[in-house]
Amino acid sequence: MSARKIAFIGLGIMGLPMAVNLVRAGHTVTGYNRSPQSVDALVGKGGLRGGGVADAVADADVVITMLPDSPDVEAVLTGEGGVYESAEPGTLVIDMSTIRPDVARTLAAAGAERGFRVLDAPVSGGEAGAIEAKLSIMVGGAQEDFDAARPVFDVLGTTPVLVGPSGAGQTVKAANQLIVAGHLQLLAEALVFLEAHGVETEAGLEVLGGGLAGSTVLQRKGKGMRERDFDPGFRIALHDKDMRIITDSATAAGVAIPLGAQVAQYVAALKNQGHGGLDHSALLKIVEQLSGRDQ
Ligand code: NAD
């Protein structure tokens, strides 16, 4: 694969290990992040320091954004000194953040007007998937832009799939977040249930993991939940944002998601209790509270 000049904006829990994997694959990666420590970390791994968005993207072939929420991506792409003002037309612009599908469509259209090739490419697989380059990547956009981005996706993950036109990647990601939240909630309920019956949960989860109830959620999150280790991972505040994306998108489509809407309330409650910085597996706390087992 030919080495590319990649600008990477947003070097948080996910972005930093993804950018490091691109450096390791031989690309020239210029990173920019609002707080500078993670840029230092990228530079320590062989990346370059971008002095700001405009500086980072100026001579890039590919721009990747990995930012918290829709307004952050809007600001970085369309704001003053942003990507659309500062990068060369023709540049491939890949937003890998999880944002609203309607915003992704608007941003793709605004980019296309200026000659950019824009893809929405949110990911699943969590921090471990980012570090191990095993992300699932759900892509919305044009086939030829997907083909052009494919070598970059292949460095970051194992399953890049073009799922439809602009915004479709984000719609699939919203479905992903619905499934993950529901699954975490039921895993939390099962764990508290097992504990209440005095069952040894390490053995319990091991056998559950081998049957139909087994899942990546159980494998990746079961141990931390057993040990009440809620270091993020994926922050409750971000999953709260995602539950609003899925509930709004379901409402817009006239689709009922009664269980998802209920779990969305639990995620919001955790955030409102001040737990927005904990891992989303902290849904266990809600089950403990509802069961009077949080003393
Ligand atoms: P994070 O908060 O750890 O990282 C976001 C980074 O963006 C931060 O370092 C922040 O300083 C930086 N940032 C914010 N605004 C900026 C701006 N205007 N310019 C430059 N930098 C800016 O979040 P994360 O966990 O890495 O998640 C990033 C995105 O990926 C989110 O949309 C999230 O929903 C999604 N996601 C996260 C996970 C996960 O497990 N953490 C998994 C899949 C998808």
XYZ file of C-alpha atoms and ligand atoms in Angstrom:
339
model
C 0.000 0.000 0.000
C 1.319 3.461 -0.812
C 2.005 5.685 2.192
C -0.431 8.551 2.578
C -0.408 11.868 4.350
C -3.148 11.539 6.926
C -4.424 14.293 9.217
C -6.051 12.857 12.345
C -8.271 15.214 14.378
C -9.439 13.982 17.799
C -6.931 11.814 19.650
C -9.014 10.537 22.566
C -9.617 7.010 23.845
C -10.287 5.810 20.294
C -8.480 8.302 18.069
C -5.027 8.005 19.614
C -4.603 4.232 19.202
C -6.136 4.429 15.705
C -3.652 7.152 14.707
C -0.786 5.124 16.188
C -1.818 2.103 14.105
C -1.723 4.273 10.975
C 1.812 5.435 11.885
C 2.861 1.800 12.390
C 1.461 0.947 8.953
C 3.868 3.451 7.403
C 1.632 6.479 6.877
C 2.649 10.033 7.709
C 0.135 11.007 10.386
C -0.278 14.588 11.592
C -2.420 14.737 14.711
C -4.386 17.519 16.313
C -6.380 17.375 19.540
C -7.935 20.091 21.670
C -5.935 19.040 24.740
C -2.265 18.732 23.777
C -1.190 15.722 25.897
C -2.526 13.186 23.425
C -0.716 14.961 20.564
C 2.470 14.525 22.616
C 1.652 10.820 22.908
C 1.189 10.520 19.125
C 4.455 12.359 18.478
C 6.148 9.938 20.898
C 4.986 7.096 18.626
C 6.283 8.674 15.432
C 3.432 10.969 14.425
C 3.663 14.682 13.627
C 2.186 17.589 15.580
C -0.527 19.665 13.930
C -0.642 23.200 15.296
C -4.400 23.375 14.734
C -6.992 21.951 12.356
C -5.892 24.156 9.438
C -2.220 23.326 9.942
C -2.856 19.583 10.328
C -4.966 19.208 7.171
C -3.137 21.643 4.848
C -1.301 19.035 2.728
C -3.194 15.889 3.721
C -4.449 13.262 1.238
C -6.849 11.941 3.856
C -8.465 13.694 6.849
C -9.910 11.558 9.642
C -12.020 12.991 12.468
C -12.710 11.077 15.709
C -14.560 13.581 17.883
C -17.214 13.281 20.602
C -20.439 14.601 19.085
C -22.208 16.169 16.076
C -21.438 19.824 16.996
C -17.731 18.979 17.361
C -17.589 17.442 13.887
C -19.609 20.331 12.409
C -17.184 22.841 13.951
C -14.049 21.009 12.792
C -15.311 20.458 9.226
C -17.292 23.624 8.488
C -16.024 26.142 11.080
C -13.637 29.003 10.458
C -10.196 27.560 9.751
C -11.840 24.143 9.542
C -11.237 21.249 7.167
C -13.452 22.504 4.323
C -11.676 25.864 4.392
C -8.155 24.547 4.817
C -7.727 21.197 3.031
C -7.204 20.747 -0.711
C -10.400 19.982 -2.640
C -10.368 16.310 -3.632
C -9.146 15.265 -0.194
C -10.852 12.233 1.280
C -12.623 13.320 4.487
C -13.578 10.414 6.747
C -15.587 11.096 9.890
C -15.257 8.090 12.200
C -17.036 9.696 15.178
C -20.555 8.616 16.109
C -22.883 11.463 15.167
C -26.460 12.024 13.991
C -27.181 10.503 10.552
C -28.909 13.705 9.369
C -25.855 15.769 10.341
C -23.591 13.300 8.503
C -25.702 13.730 5.345
C -25.598 17.532 5.611
C -21.827 17.527 6.148
C -21.270 15.190 3.195
C -23.336 17.442 0.921
C -21.528 20.582 2.146
C -18.159 18.877 1.548
C -19.140 17.652 -1.917
C -20.081 21.227 -2.891
C -16.472 22.208 -2.174
C -15.038 19.194 -4.011
C -14.327 16.948 -1.011
C -14.995 13.219 -0.973
C -16.756 12.622 2.342
C -17.498 9.325 4.089
C -19.225 8.665 7.402
C -17.417 5.698 8.921
C -18.305 5.156 12.580
C -16.792 2.165 14.315
C -17.615 -0.534 16.809
C -15.206 -2.585 18.881
C -14.349 -0.156 21.649
C -10.966 0.856 22.958
C -9.676 -2.728 22.694
C -10.783 -2.893 19.062
C -9.008 0.410 18.362
C -5.767 -0.749 20.007
C -5.851 -4.182 18.380
C -6.944 -2.775 14.981
C -10.039 -4.962 15.015
C -12.713 -2.327 14.578
C -15.921 -2.963 12.705
C -16.316 0.016 10.349
C -19.755 0.929 8.957
C -19.404 3.231 6.012
C -21.827 5.572 4.260
C -20.910 7.274 0.979
C -19.946 6.578 -2.614
C -18.442 3.255 -3.728
C -15.383 4.901 -5.339
C -14.627 6.874 -2.165
C -15.013 3.708 -0.095
C -12.590 1.934 -2.446
C -10.103 4.802 -2.105
C -10.378 4.688 1.698
C -10.224 0.903 1.913
C -6.440 0.642 2.540
C -6.826 3.019 5.501
C -9.817 1.086 6.863
C -7.866 -2.161 6.535
C -5.210 -0.780 8.903
C -7.819 0.149 11.528
C -10.200 -2.757 11.459
C -11.192 -6.155 10.227
C -14.670 -5.463 8.927
C -15.095 -2.318 6.815
C -18.451 -2.514 5.027
C -20.085 0.049 2.733
C -23.668 -0.013 3.992
C -25.238 2.670 1.785
C -25.105 6.359 0.835
C -24.050 9.213 3.136
C -25.528 8.863 6.619
C -26.129 5.103 6.290
C -22.978 4.333 8.291
C -24.327 6.426 11.157
C -27.740 4.772 10.955
C -26.125 1.339 11.279
C -24.001 2.631 14.162
C -27.157 3.855 15.925
C -28.545 0.311 15.638
C -25.247 -0.981 17.032
C -25.537 1.286 20.074
C -29.134 0.175 20.653
C -28.029 -3.470 20.702
C -24.990 -2.833 22.915
C -26.948 -0.796 25.491
C -29.742 -3.364 25.701
C -27.247 -6.161 25.973
C -25.279 -4.429 28.745
C -28.486 -3.821 30.677
C -29.486 -7.496 30.526
C -25.950 -8.601 31.434
C -26.109 -6.264 34.451
C -29.471 -7.717 35.474
C -28.149 -11.286 35.113
C -25.072 -10.508 37.196
C -26.990 -8.906 40.063
C -29.454 -11.808 39.896
C -26.641 -14.376 40.130
C -24.992 -12.517 43.010
C -28.288 -12.333 44.920
C -28.511 -16.121 44.653
C -24.939 -16.521 45.892
C -23.730 -18.006 42.611
C -20.013 -17.603 41.888
C -20.196 -15.218 38.951
C -16.816 -15.976 37.356
C -17.920 -19.556 36.749
C -21.443 -18.400 35.920
C -20.293 -16.010 33.222
C -17.816 -18.542 31.825
C -20.548 -21.056 31.102
C -22.991 -18.416 29.887
C -20.286 -17.165 27.522
C -20.107 -20.592 25.851
C -23.813 -20.792 25.040
C -26.390 -18.762 23.145
C -26.093 -15.974 25.743
C -22.401 -15.563 24.946
C -21.357 -12.350 23.222
C -18.579 -9.834 22.727
C -20.322 -7.628 25.308
C -20.128 -10.442 27.859
C -16.506 -11.269 26.968
C -15.299 -7.679 27.044
C -17.385 -6.253 29.891
C -18.274 -9.174 32.183
C -15.095 -9.160 34.257
C -15.105 -5.389 34.849
C -18.752 -5.538 35.900
C -18.070 -8.395 38.320
C -15.201 -6.387 39.830
C -17.060 -3.041 39.728
C -14.251 -1.619 37.616
C -15.959 1.082 35.577
C -12.891 2.832 34.146
C -13.838 3.906 30.597
C -13.763 2.341 27.851
C -16.823 3.950 26.483
C -18.104 6.782 28.607
C -21.726 6.917 29.793
C -21.883 10.529 28.496
C -21.125 9.291 24.966
C -23.611 6.429 25.159
C -26.223 8.902 26.390
C -25.546 10.940 23.234
C -25.931 7.756 21.165
C -29.203 6.767 22.854
C -30.595 10.175 21.927
C -29.465 9.568 18.331
C -31.235 6.196 18.194
C -34.426 7.373 19.932
C -34.670 10.495 17.719
C -33.938 8.496 14.561
C -36.487 5.833 15.508
C -39.116 8.502 16.176
C -38.334 10.140 12.828
C -38.830 6.792 11.082
C -42.021 5.966 13.027
C -40.426 2.900 14.597
C -41.107 1.806 18.193
C -38.049 0.848 20.251
C -39.678 0.354 23.678
C -36.809 -1.524 25.316
C -34.220 0.797 23.810
C -36.149 3.828 25.058
C -36.199 2.362 28.565
C -32.462 1.656 28.565
C -31.948 5.198 27.240
C -33.608 6.438 30.455
C -31.218 4.371 32.590
C -28.193 5.683 30.690
C -29.489 9.252 31.107
C -30.124 8.641 34.826
C -26.521 7.532 35.336
C -25.294 10.632 33.563
C -27.608 12.834 35.643
C -26.259 11.211 38.808
C -22.804 12.456 37.847
C -21.537 9.174 36.405
C -21.039 10.416 32.827
C -17.325 9.659 33.016
C -17.776 5.990 33.937
C -17.778 3.127 31.453
C -21.202 2.223 30.042
C -21.006 -1.098 31.904
C -21.856 1.038 34.979
C -25.488 0.342 33.996
C -24.974 -2.279 36.694
C -25.270 0.537 39.247
C -28.835 1.203 38.123
C -29.793 -2.440 38.615
C -28.216 -2.372 42.072
C -30.117 0.809 42.954
C -33.443 -0.571 41.714
C -32.793 -3.762 43.693
C -31.789 -1.959 46.911
C -28.356 -3.585 46.675
C -26.282 -0.431 46.307
C -25.563 0.103 50.013
P -12.907 10.955 23.767
O -13.697 11.981 24.480
O -11.960 10.085 24.530
O -12.040 11.648 22.593
C -12.456 12.736 21.838
C -11.255 13.656 21.663
O -11.602 14.743 20.806
C -10.765 14.271 22.971
O -9.381 13.976 23.130
C -11.004 15.776 22.806
O -9.993 16.569 23.425
C -10.967 15.908 21.307
N -11.694 17.068 20.791
C -12.963 17.461 21.077
N -13.294 18.533 20.349
C -12.225 18.827 19.579
C -11.942 19.816 18.618
N -12.848 20.747 18.306
N -10.722 19.809 18.009
C -9.793 18.882 18.336
N -10.002 17.909 19.244
C -11.198 17.896 19.861
O -13.945 10.084 22.943
P -13.727 8.616 22.325
O -14.144 7.591 23.329
O -12.401 8.536 21.671
O -14.877 8.655 21.206
C -14.764 9.406 20.000
C -15.963 9.085 19.123
O -15.958 7.680 18.833
C -17.299 9.402 19.787
O -18.202 9.866 18.813
C -17.732 8.057 20.328
O -19.135 7.969 20.448
C -17.170 7.106 19.284
N -16.860 5.742 19.736
C -16.246 5.523 20.940
C -15.975 4.208 21.327
C -15.323 3.889 22.661
O -15.359 2.717 23.069
N -14.713 4.835 23.340
C -16.309 3.137 20.498
C -16.889 3.404 19.265
C -17.168 4.714 18.898
